[in-house]
JSON list of C-alpha atoms in Angstrom, two decimals:
[
{"chain": "V", "resi": 1, "resn": "MET", "atom": "CA", "xyz": [52.94, -6.62, -77.75]},
{"chain": "V", "resi": 2, "resn": "THR", "atom": "CA", "xyz": [53.19, -5.47, -74.18]},
{"chain": "V", "resi": 3, "resn": "ARG", "atom": "CA", "xyz": [50.19, -5.29, -71.94]},
{"chain": "V", "resi": 4, "resn": "ALA", "atom": "CA", "xyz": [50.37, -1.49, -71.82]},
{"chain": "V", "resi": 5, "resn": "ALA", "atom": "CA", "xyz": [50.41, -1.30, -75.62]},
{"chain": "V", "resi": 6, "resn": "SER", "atom": "CA", "xyz": [47.10, -3.17, -75.86]},
{"chain": "V", "resi": 7, "resn": "ARG", "atom": "CA", "xyz": [45.37, -0.89, -73.38]},
{"chain": "V", "resi": 8, "resn": "PRO", "atom": "CA", "xyz": [43.30, 1.89, -74.94]},
{"chain": "V", "resi": 9, "resn": "ARG", "atom": "CA", "xyz": [44.76, 5.39, -74.75]},
{"chain": "V", "resi": 10, "resn": "ARG", "atom": "CA", "xyz": [42.81, 7.91, -72.74]},
{"chain": "V", "resi": 11, "resn": "PRO", "atom": "CA", "xyz": [40.60, 9.77, -75.18]},
{"chain": "V", "resi": 12, "resn": "LYS", "atom": "CA", "xyz": [40.22, 13.53, -75.04]},
{"chain": "V", "resi": 13, "resn": "ILE", "atom": "CA", "xyz": [36.89, 15.25, -74.54]},
{"chain": "V", "resi": 14, "resn": "ARG", "atom": "CA", "xyz": [36.33, 18.42, -76.52]},
{"chain": "V", "resi": 15, "resn": "ARG", "atom": "CA", "xyz": [33.37, 20.62, -77.25]},
{"chain": "V", "resi": 16, "resn": "ILE", "atom": "CA", "xyz": [32.16, 20.16, -80.80]},
{"chain": "V", "resi": 17, "resn": "TYR", "atom": "CA", "xyz": [32.18, 23.94, -81.25]},
{"chain": "V", "resi": 18, "resn": "ASP", "atom": "CA", "xyz": [35.95, 24.14, -80.70]},
{"chain": "V", "resi": 19, "resn": "PRO", "atom": "CA", "xyz": [38.06, 24.02, -83.89]},
{"chain": "V", "resi": 20, "resn": "ALA", "atom": "CA", "xyz": [39.60, 20.68, -84.85]},
{"chain": "V", "resi": 21, "resn": "GLU", "atom": "CA", "xyz": [43.27, 20.26, -83.95]},
{"chain": "V", "resi": 22, "resn": "PRO", "atom": "CA", "xyz": [45.89, 18.07, -85.65]},
{"chain": "V", "resi": 23, "resn": "GLY", "atom": "CA", "xyz": [46.32, 15.91, -82.53]},
{"chain": "V", "resi": 24, "resn": "ASP", "atom": "CA", "xyz": [42.62, 15.05, -82.26]},
{"chain": "V", "resi": 25, "resn": "GLY", "atom": "CA", "xyz": [42.98, 11.81, -84.18]},
{"chain": "V", "resi": 26, "resn": "VAL", "atom": "CA", "xyz": [39.61, 10.19, -84.81]},
{"chain": "V", "resi": 27, "resn": "ARG", "atom": "CA", "xyz": [36.83, 12.62, -83.89]},
{"chain": "V", "resi": 28, "resn": "VAL", "atom": "CA", "xyz": [33.66, 10.93, -82.60]},
{"chain": "V", "resi": 29, "resn": "LEU", "atom": "CA", "xyz": [30.47, 12.84, -81.86]},
{"chain": "V", "resi": 30, "resn": "VAL", "atom": "CA", "xyz": [28.87, 11.25, -78.81]},
{"chain": "V", "resi": 31, "resn": "ASP", "atom": "CA", "xyz": [25.68, 13.35, -78.71]},
{"chain": "V", "resi": 32, "resn": "ARG", "atom": "CA", "xyz": [22.34, 11.99, -79.94]},
{"chain": "V", "resi": 33, "resn": "LEU", "atom": "CA", "xyz": [21.33, 15.32, -81.49]},
{"chain": "V", "resi": 34, "resn": "TRP", "atom": "CA", "xyz": [23.38, 17.26, -84.03]},
{"chain": "V", "resi": 35, "resn": "PRO", "atom": "CA", "xyz": [24.77, 20.46, -82.43]},
{"chain": "V", "resi": 36, "resn": "ARG", "atom": "CA", "xyz": [22.83, 23.60, -83.19]},
{"chain": "V", "resi": 37, "resn": "GLY", "atom": "CA", "xyz": [24.31, 26.09, -85.60]},
{"chain": "V", "resi": 38, "resn": "LEU", "atom": "CA", "xyz": [27.15, 23.85, -86.76]},
{"chain": "V", "resi": 39, "resn": "SER", "atom": "CA", "xyz": [27.43, 22.49, -90.29]},
{"chain": "V", "resi": 40, "resn": "LYS", "atom": "CA", "xyz": [28.60, 18.94, -90.79]},
{"chain": "V", "resi": 41, "resn": "ALA", "atom": "CA", "xyz": [31.41, 20.24, -92.98]},
{"chain": "V", "resi": 42, "resn": "ASP", "atom": "CA", "xyz": [32.70, 22.51, -90.18]},
{"chain": "V", "resi": 43, "resn": "ALA", "atom": "CA", "xyz": [32.45, 19.84, -87.48]},
{"chain": "V", "resi": 44, "resn": "HIS", "atom": "CA", "xyz": [35.08, 17.47, -88.87]},
{"chain": "V", "resi": 45, "resn": "VAL", "atom": "CA", "xyz": [33.34, 14.43, -87.36]},
{"chain": "V", "resi": 46, "resn": "ASP", "atom": "CA", "xyz": [34.69, 11.02, -88.37]},
{"chain": "V", "resi": 47, "resn": "GLU", "atom": "CA", "xyz": [32.04, 8.92, -86.63]},
{"chain": "V", "resi": 48, "resn": "TRP", "atom": "CA", "xyz": [28.65, 9.48, -85.00]},
{"chain": "V", "resi": 49, "resn": "PRO", "atom": "CA", "xyz": [27.54, 6.29, -83.19]},
{"chain": "V", "resi": 50, "resn": "LYS", "atom": "CA", "xyz": [24.06, 7.23, -82.00]},
{"chain": "V", "resi": 51, "resn": "SER", "atom": "CA", "xyz": [23.68, 3.85, -80.28]},
{"chain": "V", "resi": 52, "resn": "LEU", "atom": "CA", "xyz": [26.38, 4.98, -77.85]},
{"chain": "V", "resi": 53, "resn": "THR", "atom": "CA", "xyz": [24.55, 8.12, -76.76]},
{"chain": "V", "resi": 54, "resn": "PRO", "atom": "CA", "xyz": [22.25, 8.37, -73.74]},
{"chain": "V", "resi": 55, "resn": "SER", "atom": "CA", "xyz": [18.62, 7.61, -74.51]},
{"chain": "V", "resi": 56, "resn": "THR", "atom": "CA", "xyz": [16.26, 10.51, -75.01]},
{"chain": "V", "resi": 57, "resn": "VAL", "atom": "CA", "xyz": [14.49, 9.61, -71.76]},
{"chain": "V", "resi": 58, "resn": "LEU", "atom": "CA", "xyz": [17.75, 9.60, -69.78]},
{"chain": "V", "resi": 59, "resn": "ARG", "atom": "CA", "xyz": [19.03, 12.78, -71.42]},
{"chain": "V", "resi": 60, "resn": "ARG", "atom": "CA", "xyz": [15.79, 14.64, -70.64]},
{"chain": "V", "resi": 61, "resn": "TRP", "atom": "CA", "xyz": [15.76, 13.31, -67.06]},
{"chain": "V", "resi": 62, "resn": "TYR", "atom": "CA", "xyz": [19.33, 14.51, -66.47]},
{"chain": "V", "resi": 63, "resn": "HIS", "atom": "CA", "xyz": [18.69, 17.99, -67.87]},
{"chain": "V", "resi": 64, "resn": "ALA", "atom": "CA", "xyz": [15.52, 18.36, -65.77]},
{"chain": "V", "resi": 65, "resn": "ALA", "atom": "CA", "xyz": [17.00, 16.94, -62.54]},
{"chain": "V", "resi": 66, "resn": "GLU", "atom": "CA", "xyz": [17.45, 19.28, -59.63]},
{"chain": "V", "resi": 67, "resn": "GLY", "atom": "CA", "xyz": [20.63, 19.29, -57.61]},
{"chain": "V", "resi": 68, "resn": "ASP", "atom": "CA", "xyz": [23.62, 17.10, -58.35]},
{"chain": "V", "resi": 69, "resn": "ALA", "atom": "CA", "xyz": [22.24, 14.12, -60.27]},
{"chain": "V", "resi": 70, "resn": "TYR", "atom": "CA", "xyz": [25.50, 13.19, -62.04]},
{"chain": "V", "resi": 71, "resn": "GLU", "atom": "CA", "xyz": [26.19, 9.99, -60.09]},
{"chain": "V", "resi": 72, "resn": "GLU", "atom": "CA", "xyz": [22.70, 8.64, -60.70]},
{"chain": "V", "resi": 73, "resn": "PHE", "atom": "CA", "xyz": [22.94, 9.68, -64.35]},
{"chain": "V", "resi": 74, "resn": "ARG", "atom": "CA", "xyz": [26.28, 7.88, -64.64]},
{"chain": "V", "resi": 75, "resn": "GLN", "atom": "CA", "xyz": [24.81, 4.67, -63.20]},
{"chain": "V", "resi": 76, "resn": "ARG", "atom": "CA", "xyz": [21.77, 4.80, -65.47]},
{"chain": "V", "resi": 77, "resn": "TYR", "atom": "CA", "xyz": [23.92, 5.53, -68.51]},
{"chain": "V", "resi": 78, "resn": "GLU", "atom": "CA", "xyz": [26.29, 2.67, -67.73]},
{"chain": "V", "resi": 79, "resn": "ALA", "atom": "CA", "xyz": [23.25, 0.37, -67.59]},
{"chain": "V", "resi": 80, "resn": "GLU", "atom": "CA", "xyz": [22.23, 1.60, -71.05]},
{"chain": "V", "resi": 81, "resn": "LEU", "atom": "CA", "xyz": [25.75, 0.99, -72.33]},
{"chain": "V", "resi": 82, "resn": "ALA", "atom": "CA", "xyz": [25.44, -2.67, -71.31]},
{"chain": "V", "resi": 83, "resn": "GLU", "atom": "CA", "xyz": [22.76, -3.18, -73.96]},
{"chain": "V", "resi": 84, "resn": "PRO", "atom": "CA", "xyz": [24.10, -5.14, -76.98]},
{"chain": "V", "resi": 85, "resn": "GLU", "atom": "CA", "xyz": [24.07, -2.37, -79.59]},
{"chain": "V", "resi": 86, "resn": "ALA", "atom": "CA", "xyz": [25.65, 0.16, -77.24]},
{"chain": "V", "resi": 87, "resn": "ALA", "atom": "CA", "xyz": [28.20, -2.37, -75.98]},
{"chain": "V", "resi": 88, "resn": "GLU", "atom": "CA", "xyz": [29.24, -3.06, -79.58]},
{"chain": "V", "resi": 89, "resn": "ALA", "atom": "CA", "xyz": [29.68, 0.68, -80.22]},
{"chain": "V", "resi": 90, "resn": "LEU", "atom": "CA", "xyz": [31.73, 1.00, -77.00]},
{"chain": "V", "resi": 91, "resn": "ASP", "atom": "CA", "xyz": [33.97, -1.85, -78.17]},
{"chain": "V", "resi": 92, "resn": "ARG", "atom": "CA", "xyz": [34.47, 0.06, -81.43]},
{"chain": "V", "resi": 93, "resn": "LEU", "atom": "CA", "xyz": [35.63, 3.10, -79.42]},
{"chain": "V", "resi": 94, "resn": "ARG", "atom": "CA", "xyz": [38.06, 0.89, -77.49]},
{"chain": "V", "resi": 95, "resn": "ASP", "atom": "CA", "xyz": [39.51, -0.34, -80.78]},
{"chain": "V", "resi": 96, "resn": "LEU", "atom": "CA", "xyz": [39.90, 3.22, -82.03]},
{"chain": "V", "resi": 97, "resn": "ALA", "atom": "CA", "xyz": [41.59, 4.25, -78.78]},
{"chain": "V", "resi": 98, "resn": "ARG", "atom": "CA", "xyz": [44.07, 1.36, -79.10]},
{"chain": "V", "resi": 99, "resn": "LYS", "atom": "CA", "xyz": [45.02, 2.44, -82.62]},
{"chain": "V", "resi": 100, "resn": "GLY", "atom": "CA", "xyz": [45.70, 6.11, -81.96]},
{"chain": "V", "resi": 101, "resn": "PRO", "atom": "CA", "xyz": [44.41, 9.41, -80.66]},
{"chain": "V", "resi": 102, "resn": "LEU", "atom": "CA", "xyz": [40.66, 9.59, -80.08]},
{"chain": "V", "resi": 103, "resn": "THR", "atom": "CA", "xyz": [38.60, 12.67, -79.34]},
{"chain": "V", "resi": 104, "resn": "LEU", "atom": "CA", "xyz": [35.04, 12.47, -78.04]},
{"chain": "V", "resi": 105, "resn": "LEU", "atom": "CA", "xyz": [33.00, 15.47, -79.12]},
{"chain": "V", "resi": 106, "resn": "THR", "atom": "CA", "xyz": [30.02, 16.87, -77.28]},
{"chain": "V", "resi": 107, "resn": "ALA", "atom": "CA", "xyz": [27.97, 20.06, -77.26]},
{"chain": "V", "resi": 108, "resn": "SER", "atom": "CA", "xyz": [27.64, 19.80, -73.48]},
{"chain": "V", "resi": 109, "resn": "LYS", "atom": "CA", "xyz": [28.52, 23.00, -71.65]},
{"chain": "V", "resi": 110, "resn": "ASP", "atom": "CA", "xyz": [30.16, 20.91, -68.92]},
{"chain": "V", "resi": 111, "resn": "PRO", "atom": "CA", "xyz": [31.87, 18.01, -70.73]},
{"chain": "V", "resi": 112, "resn": "GLU", "atom": "CA", "xyz": [33.55, 16.73, -67.56]},
{"chain": "V", "resi": 113, "resn": "ARG", "atom": "CA", "xyz": [30.12, 16.02, -66.00]},
{"chain": "V", "resi": 114, "resn": "SER", "atom": "CA", "xyz": [28.50, 14.60, -69.08]},
{"chain": "V", "resi": 115, "resn": "HIS", "atom": "CA", "xyz": [28.07, 11.27, -70.80]},
{"chain": "V", "resi": 116, "resn": "ALA", "atom": "CA", "xyz": [31.39, 11.90, -72.57]},
{"chain": "V", "resi": 117, "resn": "ALA", "atom": "CA", "xyz": [33.18, 11.76, -69.20]},
{"chain": "V", "resi": 118, "resn": "VAL", "atom": "CA", "xyz": [31.43, 8.46, -68.42]},
{"chain": "V", "resi": 119, "resn": "LEU", "atom": "CA", "xyz": [32.68, 7.07, -71.73]},
{"chain": "V", "resi": 120, "resn": "VAL", "atom": "CA", "xyz": [36.25, 8.17, -71.02]},
{"chain": "V", "resi": 121, "resn": "GLU", "atom": "CA", "xyz": [36.18, 6.42, -67.64]},
{"chain": "V", "resi": 122, "resn": "LEU", "atom": "CA", "xyz": [34.91, 3.23, -69.24]},
{"chain": "V", "resi": 123, "resn": "LEU", "atom": "CA", "xyz": [37.53, 3.40, -71.98]},
{"chain": "V", "resi": 124, "resn": "LYS", "atom": "CA", "xyz": [40.40, 3.76, -69.50]},
{"chain": "V", "resi": 125, "resn": "GLY", "atom": "CA", "xyz": [40.12, 0.06, -68.93]}
]
């Protein structure tokens, strides 16, 4: 196996409200709370690792923060991801990304400035 083959593929980030697509591969919900107004049957979620999601305290802090708090959020979230249970869940995502397409699902209105974007950066290797 070449070195490039063992590196995880870059996962996609999609809003959970968007319809599933054939190229999504494994669909992982990375939000702590289930998205409003969406049935589990319609979501087509393969995994929901709640230990990988930002803590309630961090999530509430980020939503209440004034100005651009993304960098501080990212640093705090990365610290949470270093905890054993979260680190194990992150390793699971890396394994999934090595095996095939992986899509991280979030209800965030701005997925590129959310915890999902932090996860993608960490999964890039």
